[in-house]
Short mmCIF file of N, CA and C in Angstrom, two decimals:
data_model
loop_
_atom_site.label_atom_id
_atom_site.label_comp_id
_atom_site.label_asym_id
_atom_site.label_seq_id
_atom_site.Cartn_x
_atom_site.Cartn_y
_atom_site.Cartn_z
N MET U 38 -118.68 113.44 -82.87
CA MET U 38 -117.89 114.36 -83.65
C MET U 38 -116.84 113.63 -84.47
N ARG U 39 -116.23 112.61 -83.82
CA ARG U 39 -115.22 111.82 -84.52
C ARG U 39 -115.83 111.10 -85.71
N ASP U 40 -117.04 110.58 -85.57
CA ASP U 40 -117.71 109.88 -86.67
C ASP U 40 -118.00 110.83 -87.83
N LEU U 41 -118.29 112.08 -87.52
CA LEU U 41 -118.56 113.05 -88.57
C LEU U 41 -117.32 113.28 -89.44
N PHE U 42 -116.15 113.45 -88.79
CA PHE U 42 -114.92 113.66 -89.55
C PHE U 42 -114.54 112.41 -90.35
N THR U 43 -114.75 111.24 -89.79
CA THR U 43 -114.44 109.99 -90.49
C THR U 43 -115.32 109.84 -91.72
N SER U 44 -116.61 110.16 -91.57
CA SER U 44 -117.52 110.02 -92.72
C SER U 44 -117.21 111.06 -93.79
N ILE U 45 -116.82 112.26 -93.39
CA ILE U 45 -116.45 113.29 -94.37
C ILE U 45 -115.19 112.87 -95.13
N ARG U 46 -114.22 112.30 -94.41
CA ARG U 46 -112.98 111.84 -95.04
C ARG U 46 -113.27 110.73 -96.04
N LYS U 47 -114.11 109.78 -95.67
CA LYS U 47 -114.47 108.69 -96.58
C LYS U 47 -115.20 109.22 -97.80
N LEU U 48 -116.08 110.19 -97.60
CA LEU U 48 -116.83 110.77 -98.71
C LEU U 48 -115.88 111.49 -99.66
N ARG U 49 -114.90 112.21 -99.12
CA ARG U 49 -113.94 112.92 -99.94
C ARG U 49 -113.08 111.93 -100.75
N LEU U 50 -112.63 110.86 -100.12
CA LEU U 50 -111.83 109.86 -100.83
C LEU U 50 -112.65 109.17 -101.92
N GLY U 51 -113.91 108.89 -101.62
CA GLY U 51 -114.78 108.26 -102.61
C GLY U 51 -115.04 109.16 -103.79
N THR U 52 -115.20 110.45 -103.53
CA THR U 52 -115.44 111.40 -104.60
C THR U 52 -114.20 111.53 -105.49
N MET U 53 -113.03 111.61 -104.88
CA MET U 53 -111.80 111.71 -105.67
C MET U 53 -111.56 110.45 -106.50
N ALA U 54 -111.81 109.28 -105.93
CA ALA U 54 -111.64 108.04 -106.67
C ALA U 54 -112.62 107.96 -107.83
N GLY U 55 -113.85 108.39 -107.61
CA GLY U 55 -114.85 108.40 -108.68
C GLY U 55 -114.48 109.35 -109.80
N ALA U 56 -113.93 110.51 -109.43
CA ALA U 56 -113.52 111.48 -110.45
C ALA U 56 -112.37 110.93 -111.28
N MET U 57 -111.42 110.27 -110.64
CA MET U 57 -110.29 109.69 -111.38
C MET U 57 -110.76 108.60 -112.34
N LEU U 58 -111.64 107.73 -111.86
CA LEU U 58 -112.17 106.68 -112.74
C LEU U 58 -112.95 107.27 -113.90
N GLY U 59 -113.70 108.33 -113.65
CA GLY U 59 -114.45 108.99 -114.71
C GLY U 59 -113.53 109.59 -115.76
N LEU U 60 -112.44 110.19 -115.33
CA LEU U 60 -111.48 110.74 -116.29
C LEU U 60 -110.83 109.65 -117.13
N LEU U 61 -110.49 108.54 -116.50
CA LEU U 61 -109.89 107.44 -117.23
C LEU U 61 -110.88 106.78 -118.18
N ALA U 62 -112.12 106.66 -117.78
CA ALA U 62 -113.12 105.97 -118.60
C ALA U 62 -113.49 106.77 -119.84
N PHE U 63 -113.51 108.08 -119.70
CA PHE U 63 -113.94 108.91 -120.83
C PHE U 63 -112.77 109.60 -121.52
N GLY U 64 -111.56 109.11 -121.30
CA GLY U 64 -110.38 109.69 -121.93
C GLY U 64 -110.32 109.32 -123.41
N GLN U 65 -109.34 109.87 -124.08
CA GLN U 65 -109.17 109.62 -125.50
C GLN U 65 -108.69 108.19 -125.75
N ALA U 66 -109.23 107.55 -126.74
CA ALA U 66 -108.87 106.17 -127.06
C ALA U 66 -107.47 106.12 -127.69
N ALA U 67 -106.80 105.00 -127.50
CA ALA U 67 -105.47 104.82 -128.09
C ALA U 67 -105.60 104.61 -129.59
N GLU U 68 -104.66 105.15 -130.32
CA GLU U 68 -104.68 105.04 -131.77
C GLU U 68 -103.35 104.44 -132.25
N ALA U 69 -103.37 103.85 -133.41
CA ALA U 69 -102.14 103.31 -133.99
C ALA U 69 -101.23 104.44 -134.41
N ALA U 70 -99.95 104.15 -134.51
CA ALA U 70 -98.97 105.15 -134.93
C ALA U 70 -99.19 105.52 -136.39
N SER U 71 -98.99 106.78 -136.68
CA SER U 71 -99.13 107.22 -138.06
C SER U 71 -97.94 106.74 -138.88
N LEU U 72 -98.00 106.93 -140.18
CA LEU U 72 -96.93 106.49 -141.07
C LEU U 72 -95.63 107.21 -140.73
N PHE U 73 -95.72 108.49 -140.39
CA PHE U 73 -94.53 109.26 -140.03
C PHE U 73 -93.94 108.74 -138.72
N GLU U 74 -94.76 108.43 -137.75
CA GLU U 74 -94.28 107.94 -136.46
C GLU U 74 -93.64 106.56 -136.58
N MET U 75 -94.18 105.72 -137.41
CA MET U 75 -93.65 104.37 -137.53
C MET U 75 -92.30 104.33 -138.24
N ASN U 76 -92.06 105.22 -139.17
CA ASN U 76 -90.86 105.14 -139.99
C ASN U 76 -89.84 106.23 -139.70
N PHE U 77 -89.95 106.90 -138.61
CA PHE U 77 -89.05 108.00 -138.30
C PHE U 77 -87.84 107.47 -137.54
N TRP U 78 -86.78 107.12 -138.25
CA TRP U 78 -85.53 106.62 -137.72
C TRP U 78 -85.69 105.33 -136.92
N LEU U 79 -86.71 104.57 -137.15
CA LEU U 79 -86.89 103.30 -136.45
C LEU U 79 -86.66 102.17 -137.43
N ARG U 80 -85.44 101.79 -137.58
CA ARG U 80 -85.09 100.78 -138.57
C ARG U 80 -85.15 99.37 -137.99
N GLY U 81 -85.06 99.22 -136.71
CA GLY U 81 -85.06 97.89 -136.11
C GLY U 81 -83.67 97.30 -136.06
N PRO U 82 -83.53 96.18 -135.41
CA PRO U 82 -82.20 95.59 -135.28
C PRO U 82 -81.69 95.02 -136.60
N ARG U 83 -80.42 95.18 -136.81
CA ARG U 83 -79.77 94.61 -138.00
C ARG U 83 -78.60 93.77 -137.51
N TYR U 84 -78.75 92.49 -137.61
CA TYR U 84 -77.71 91.58 -137.16
C TYR U 84 -76.97 91.03 -138.36
N ASP U 85 -75.66 91.12 -138.30
CA ASP U 85 -74.83 90.64 -139.40
C ASP U 85 -74.45 89.18 -139.21
N GLY U 86 -74.36 88.73 -137.98
CA GLY U 86 -73.92 87.36 -137.71
C GLY U 86 -72.41 87.21 -137.78
N ASN U 87 -71.69 88.33 -137.77
CA ASN U 87 -70.22 88.30 -137.80
C ASN U 87 -69.71 88.23 -136.37
N LEU U 88 -69.62 87.05 -135.84
CA LEU U 88 -69.15 86.87 -134.46
C LEU U 88 -67.74 86.31 -134.46
N PRO U 89 -66.93 86.71 -133.47
CA PRO U 89 -65.57 86.19 -133.42
C PRO U 89 -65.54 84.73 -133.03
N ALA U 90 -64.38 84.13 -133.17
CA ALA U 90 -64.21 82.71 -132.80
C ALA U 90 -64.31 82.54 -131.30
N CYS U 91 -64.47 81.31 -130.88
CA CYS U 91 -64.65 81.00 -129.46
C CYS U 91 -63.47 81.47 -128.60
N GLU U 92 -62.27 81.41 -129.14
CA GLU U 92 -61.08 81.77 -128.36
C GLU U 92 -61.09 83.22 -127.91
N THR U 93 -61.76 84.09 -128.64
CA THR U 93 -61.77 85.51 -128.27
C THR U 93 -62.64 85.77 -127.04
N GLY U 94 -63.54 84.89 -126.70
CA GLY U 94 -64.39 85.08 -125.53
C GLY U 94 -63.79 84.58 -124.24
N LEU U 95 -62.65 83.89 -124.31
CA LEU U 95 -62.07 83.29 -123.11
C LEU U 95 -61.59 84.33 -122.10
N GLY U 96 -61.03 85.42 -122.56
CA GLY U 96 -60.58 86.47 -121.65
C GLY U 96 -61.73 87.07 -120.86
N SER U 97 -62.84 87.28 -121.54
CA SER U 97 -64.02 87.82 -120.88
C SER U 97 -64.58 86.84 -119.86
N VAL U 98 -64.58 85.55 -120.22
CA VAL U 98 -65.07 84.53 -119.28
C VAL U 98 -64.19 84.52 -118.04
N SER U 99 -62.88 84.56 -118.21
CA SER U 99 -61.96 84.53 -117.07
C SER U 99 -62.16 85.73 -116.15
N SER U 100 -62.25 86.92 -116.73
CA SER U 100 -62.39 88.13 -115.90
C SER U 100 -63.75 88.18 -115.22
N GLN U 101 -64.81 87.82 -115.93
CA GLN U 101 -66.14 87.84 -115.31
C GLN U 101 -66.24 86.78 -114.22
N PHE U 102 -65.63 85.62 -114.43
CA PHE U 102 -65.66 84.56 -113.41
C PHE U 102 -64.93 85.02 -112.15
N ALA U 103 -63.75 85.60 -112.30
CA ALA U 103 -62.99 86.06 -111.14
C ALA U 103 -63.74 87.15 -110.39
N GLU U 104 -64.37 88.06 -111.13
CA GLU U 104 -65.13 89.14 -110.49
C GLU U 104 -66.34 88.58 -109.74
N LYS U 105 -67.05 87.64 -110.36
CA LYS U 105 -68.23 87.06 -109.71
C LYS U 105 -67.84 86.31 -108.45
N GLU U 106 -66.77 85.52 -108.51
CA GLU U 106 -66.35 84.74 -107.34
C GLU U 106 -65.91 85.64 -106.19
N SER U 107 -65.14 86.68 -106.50
CA SER U 107 -64.65 87.55 -105.42
C SER U 107 -65.74 88.46 -104.87
N THR U 108 -66.61 88.96 -105.74
CA THR U 108 -67.63 89.92 -105.30
C THR U 108 -68.78 89.25 -104.58
N PHE U 109 -69.33 88.20 -105.16
CA PHE U 109 -70.55 87.62 -104.61
C PHE U 109 -70.32 86.43 -103.70
N TRP U 110 -69.24 85.67 -103.91
CA TRP U 110 -69.05 84.45 -103.15
C TRP U 110 -67.83 84.49 -102.23
N ASN U 111 -67.16 85.64 -102.17
CA ASN U 111 -66.00 85.83 -101.29
C ASN U 111 -64.99 84.70 -101.47
N SER U 112 -64.68 84.41 -102.72
CA SER U 112 -63.79 83.31 -103.07
C SER U 112 -62.62 83.85 -103.90
N THR U 113 -61.47 83.24 -103.77
CA THR U 113 -60.31 83.62 -104.58
C THR U 113 -60.14 82.73 -105.80
N LEU U 114 -61.15 81.93 -106.09
CA LEU U 114 -61.09 80.99 -107.22
C LEU U 114 -61.00 81.75 -108.54
N GLN U 115 -60.09 81.32 -109.41
CA GLN U 115 -59.91 81.93 -110.72
C GLN U 115 -59.63 80.85 -111.76
N ILE U 116 -59.86 81.20 -113.01
CA ILE U 116 -59.54 80.30 -114.12
C ILE U 116 -58.11 80.60 -114.56
N THR U 117 -57.29 79.54 -114.61
CA THR U 117 -55.89 79.72 -114.99
C THR U 117 -55.60 79.34 -116.43
N GLY U 118 -56.44 78.52 -117.04
CA GLY U 118 -56.20 78.13 -118.42
C GLY U 118 -57.37 77.35 -118.99
N TYR U 119 -57.31 77.11 -120.30
CA TYR U 119 -58.38 76.40 -121.01
C TYR U 119 -57.78 75.29 -121.87
N ASP U 120 -58.62 74.28 -122.09
CA ASP U 120 -58.24 73.17 -122.96
C ASP U 120 -59.46 72.78 -123.77
N ARG U 121 -59.24 72.24 -124.94
CA ARG U 121 -60.30 71.72 -125.81
C ARG U 121 -61.41 72.75 -126.07
N VAL U 122 -61.03 73.94 -126.46
CA VAL U 122 -62.00 74.99 -126.80
C VAL U 122 -62.59 74.66 -128.17
N HIS U 123 -63.92 74.60 -128.25
CA HIS U 123 -64.55 74.29 -129.53
C HIS U 123 -65.95 74.90 -129.59
N GLU U 124 -66.41 75.07 -130.82
CA GLU U 124 -67.75 75.59 -131.05
C GLU U 124 -68.76 74.47 -130.94
N VAL U 125 -69.86 74.75 -130.25
CA VAL U 125 -70.94 73.78 -130.12
C VAL U 125 -72.02 74.04 -131.17
N ALA U 126 -72.37 75.33 -131.36
CA ALA U 126 -73.40 75.69 -132.34
C ALA U 126 -73.27 77.16 -132.70
N PHE U 127 -73.75 77.49 -133.90
CA PHE U 127 -73.81 78.87 -134.34
C PHE U 127 -75.20 79.14 -134.87
N ARG U 128 -75.90 80.08 -134.28
CA ARG U 128 -77.29 80.40 -134.64
C ARG U 128 -78.13 79.13 -134.74
N PRO U 129 -78.30 78.42 -133.64
CA PRO U 129 -79.02 77.15 -133.71
C PRO U 129 -80.52 77.29 -133.94
N TRP U 130 -81.06 78.49 -133.79
CA TRP U 130 -82.49 78.68 -133.98
C TRP U 130 -82.75 79.40 -135.28
N GLN U 131 -83.90 80.02 -135.40
CA GLN U 131 -84.27 80.70 -136.64
C GLN U 131 -83.29 81.82 -136.94
N SER U 132 -83.25 82.21 -138.19
CA SER U 132 -82.27 83.20 -138.62
C SER U 132 -82.61 84.61 -138.12
N ASP U 133 -83.85 84.87 -137.68
CA ASP U 133 -84.19 86.22 -137.22
C ASP U 133 -83.95 86.43 -135.73
N ASN U 134 -83.40 85.45 -135.04
CA ASN U 134 -83.03 85.62 -133.64
C ASN U 134 -81.68 86.30 -133.54
N ILE U 135 -81.35 86.77 -132.34
CA ILE U 135 -80.06 87.41 -132.13
C ILE U 135 -78.96 86.36 -132.35
N PRO U 136 -77.98 86.64 -133.20
CA PRO U 136 -76.93 85.66 -133.47
C PRO U 136 -76.09 85.36 -132.24
N ARG U 137 -75.86 84.08 -131.99
CA ARG U 137 -75.04 83.62 -130.87
C ARG U 137 -74.13 82.50 -131.35
N ARG U 138 -72.93 82.49 -130.82
CA ARG U 138 -72.01 81.39 -131.05
C ARG U 138 -71.83 80.68 -129.71
N TYR U 139 -72.24 79.43 -129.66
CA TYR U 139 -72.14 78.63 -128.43
C TYR U 139 -70.84 77.85 -128.44
N CYS U 140 -70.13 77.92 -127.34
CA CYS U 140 -68.82 77.29 -127.25
C CYS U 140 -68.71 76.48 -125.96
N ALA U 141 -67.75 75.59 -125.94
CA ALA U 141 -67.47 74.78 -124.75
C ALA U 141 -65.96 74.64 -124.61
N ALA U 142 -65.52 74.43 -123.37
CA ALA U 142 -64.09 74.24 -123.11
C ALA U 142 -63.94 73.56 -121.75
N ILE U 143 -62.74 73.15 -121.47
CA ILE U 143 -62.39 72.64 -120.14
C ILE U 143 -61.54 73.73 -119.49
N ALA U 144 -61.99 74.21 -118.33
CA ALA U 144 -61.27 75.27 -117.63
C ALA U 144 -60.49 74.68 -116.47
N MET U 145 -59.23 75.09 -116.33
CA MET U 145 -58.43 74.70 -115.17
C MET U 145 -58.52 75.84 -114.16
N LEU U 146 -58.90 75.48 -112.93
CA LEU U 146 -59.08 76.49 -111.90
C LEU U 146 -57.94 76.45 -110.89
N THR U 147 -57.87 77.48 -110.06
CA THR U 147 -56.80 77.58 -109.08
C THR U 147 -56.90 76.51 -108.00
N ASP U 148 -58.04 75.85 -107.88
CA ASP U 148 -58.15 74.74 -106.92
C ASP U 148 -57.62 73.44 -107.49
N GLY U 149 -57.14 73.46 -108.74
CA GLY U 149 -56.54 72.28 -109.36
C GLY U 149 -57.52 71.36 -110.06
N LYS U 150 -58.78 71.70 -110.08
CA LYS U 150 -59.79 70.85 -110.71
C LYS U 150 -60.16 71.37 -112.09
N PRO U 151 -60.10 70.50 -113.10
CA PRO U 151 -60.61 70.91 -114.42
C PRO U 151 -62.13 70.79 -114.43
N ARG U 152 -62.78 71.81 -114.95
CA ARG U 152 -64.24 71.81 -115.00
C ARG U 152 -64.71 72.25 -116.40
N PRO U 153 -65.79 71.65 -116.88
CA PRO U 153 -66.36 72.12 -118.16
C PRO U 153 -66.94 73.52 -118.00
N VAL U 154 -66.75 74.32 -119.02
CA VAL U 154 -67.33 75.65 -119.06
C VAL U 154 -68.05 75.81 -120.39
N TYR U 155 -69.26 76.33 -120.33
CA TYR U 155 -70.07 76.59 -121.52
C TYR U 155 -70.30 78.09 -121.60
N PHE U 156 -70.09 78.64 -122.78
CA PHE U 156 -70.31 80.08 -122.92
C PHE U 156 -70.83 80.39 -124.31
N SER U 157 -71.42 81.57 -124.42
CA SER U 157 -71.93 82.02 -125.71
C SER U 157 -71.48 83.45 -125.95
N ILE U 158 -71.16 83.73 -127.19
CA ILE U 158 -70.82 85.07 -127.62
C ILE U 158 -72.04 85.61 -128.35
N ILE U 159 -72.55 86.75 -127.90
CA ILE U 159 -73.83 87.28 -128.37
C ILE U 159 -73.59 88.59 -129.12
N GLU U 160 -74.08 88.66 -130.35
CA GLU U 160 -73.91 89.90 -131.11
C GLU U 160 -74.71 91.02 -130.46
N ASP U 161 -74.08 92.15 -130.27
CA ASP U 161 -74.67 93.33 -129.63
C ASP U 161 -75.20 93.03 -128.23
N GLY U 162 -74.61 92.07 -127.55
CA GLY U 162 -75.07 91.69 -126.22
C GLY U 162 -74.27 92.32 -125.10
N GLY U 163 -73.34 93.21 -125.44
CA GLY U 163 -72.53 93.88 -124.43
C GLY U 163 -73.25 95.08 -123.85
N PHE U 164 -72.49 95.94 -123.21
CA PHE U 164 -73.05 97.12 -122.56
C PHE U 164 -73.78 97.99 -123.57
N ALA U 165 -75.05 98.23 -123.35
CA ALA U 165 -75.91 99.08 -124.18
C ALA U 165 -75.93 98.64 -125.65
N GLY U 166 -75.58 97.39 -125.93
CA GLY U 166 -75.65 96.87 -127.28
C GLY U 166 -74.54 97.35 -128.20
N PHE U 167 -73.46 97.91 -127.65
CA PHE U 167 -72.38 98.43 -128.48
C PHE U 167 -71.34 97.38 -128.84
N THR U 168 -71.18 96.37 -128.00
CA THR U 168 -70.17 95.35 -128.25
C THR U 168 -70.80 93.98 -128.14
N ASN U 169 -70.03 92.96 -128.48
CA ASN U 169 -70.50 91.59 -128.29
C ASN U 169 -70.46 91.25 -126.81
N GLY U 170 -71.44 90.51 -126.36
CA GLY U 170 -71.50 90.10 -124.97
C GLY U 170 -71.15 88.64 -124.82
N VAL U 171 -70.78 88.26 -123.60
CA VAL U 171 -70.43 86.88 -123.31
C VAL U 171 -71.20 86.44 -122.06
N GLU U 172 -71.89 85.32 -122.16
CA GLU U 172 -72.53 84.68 -121.02
C GLU U 172 -71.87 83.32 -120.83
N PHE U 173 -71.66 82.92 -119.58
CA PHE U 173 -70.91 81.69 -119.33
C PHE U 173 -71.47 80.95 -118.12
N CYS U 174 -71.07 79.70 -118.02
CA CYS U 174 -71.42 78.88 -116.86
C CYS U 174 -70.33 77.84 -116.67
N VAL U 175 -69.79 77.75 -115.46
CA VAL U 175 -68.80 76.75 -115.11
C VAL U 175 -69.52 75.65 -114.34
N VAL U 176 -69.46 74.43 -114.83
CA VAL U 176 -70.19 73.31 -114.22
C VAL U 176 -69.68 73.09 -112.80
N GLY U 177 -70.60 73.02 -111.87
CA GLY U 177 -70.27 72.82 -110.47
C GLY U 177 -70.07 74.11 -109.71
N LEU U 178 -69.96 75.23 -110.40
CA LEU U 178 -69.77 76.52 -109.74
C LEU U 178 -70.86 77.52 -110.12
N ASP U 179 -72.00 77.01 -110.53
CA ASP U 179 -73.18 77.84 -110.79
C ASP U 179 -73.94 77.95 -109.47
N ARG U 180 -73.39 78.72 -108.56
CA ARG U 180 -73.87 78.73 -107.18
C ARG U 180 -75.25 79.35 -107.02
N ASN U 181 -75.64 80.23 -107.90
CA ASN U 181 -76.99 80.81 -107.80
C ASN U 181 -78.00 80.08 -108.68
N TRP U 182 -77.57 78.98 -109.28
CA TRP U 182 -78.42 78.09 -110.08
C TRP U 182 -79.08 78.81 -111.26
N ALA U 183 -78.39 79.74 -111.85
CA ALA U 183 -78.95 80.48 -112.99
C ALA U 183 -79.06 79.60 -114.23
N TYR U 184 -78.17 78.60 -114.36
CA TYR U 184 -78.15 77.75 -115.56
C TYR U 184 -78.34 76.28 -115.21
N ASN U 185 -78.80 75.99 -114.03
CA ASN U 185 -78.96 74.60 -113.58
C ASN U 185 -79.92 73.82 -114.44
N PRO U 186 -79.86 72.52 -114.49
CA PRO U 186 -78.93 71.61 -113.88
C PRO U 186 -77.67 71.45 -114.73
N ALA U 187 -76.53 71.45 -114.11
CA ALA U 187 -75.22 71.25 -114.74
C ALA U 187 -75.01 72.15 -115.96
N CYS U 188 -75.40 73.40 -115.83
CA CYS U 188 -75.22 74.42 -116.88
C CYS U 188 -75.97 74.08 -118.17
N LYS U 189 -77.02 73.32 -118.08
CA LYS U 189 -77.77 72.93 -119.28
C LYS U 189 -78.41 74.14 -119.97
N ALA U 190 -78.81 75.15 -119.20
CA ALA U 190 -79.45 76.33 -119.80
C ALA U 190 -78.47 77.24 -120.52
N ALA U 191 -77.16 77.01 -120.34
CA ALA U 191 -76.16 77.82 -121.04
C ALA U 191 -75.80 77.23 -122.39
N ARG U 192 -76.37 76.09 -122.70
CA ARG U 192 -76.11 75.42 -123.99
C ARG U 192 -77.30 75.61 -124.92
N PRO U 193 -77.10 75.39 -126.22
CA PRO U 193 -78.24 75.56 -127.14
C PRO U 193 -79.29 74.48 -126.99
#
């Protein structure tokens, strides 16, 4: 009796799977978007390349660094100041890429050690693309190795 129910269950599952595959196989083919669909308020990204100077990103780097250290690494380490802030590159790749300004500086931390910091200011890279975003890496404190080795991936 048990074998009868098992075989009926398998037959039912096989029939349902076959029906689903049949529906997918004989469904309507995909078509390209019509002229109206392609051009209906879809203008695409427009990048101006008007990015602020490197000094304007330092506040964001300091606050994001302090938040990351306290939240994820249970550390009270913070950036207290910067020295030798300079631009490394501006739009180093093709002109149709998202505009970025790459910067470097020496950051003084609360542990008393100066460390190089590399950061980039990204046009429309902030929350939901409304503001400029900032990505950074402090050499020696990239604990999750997102930009390793020695923050090389944070540079152009």
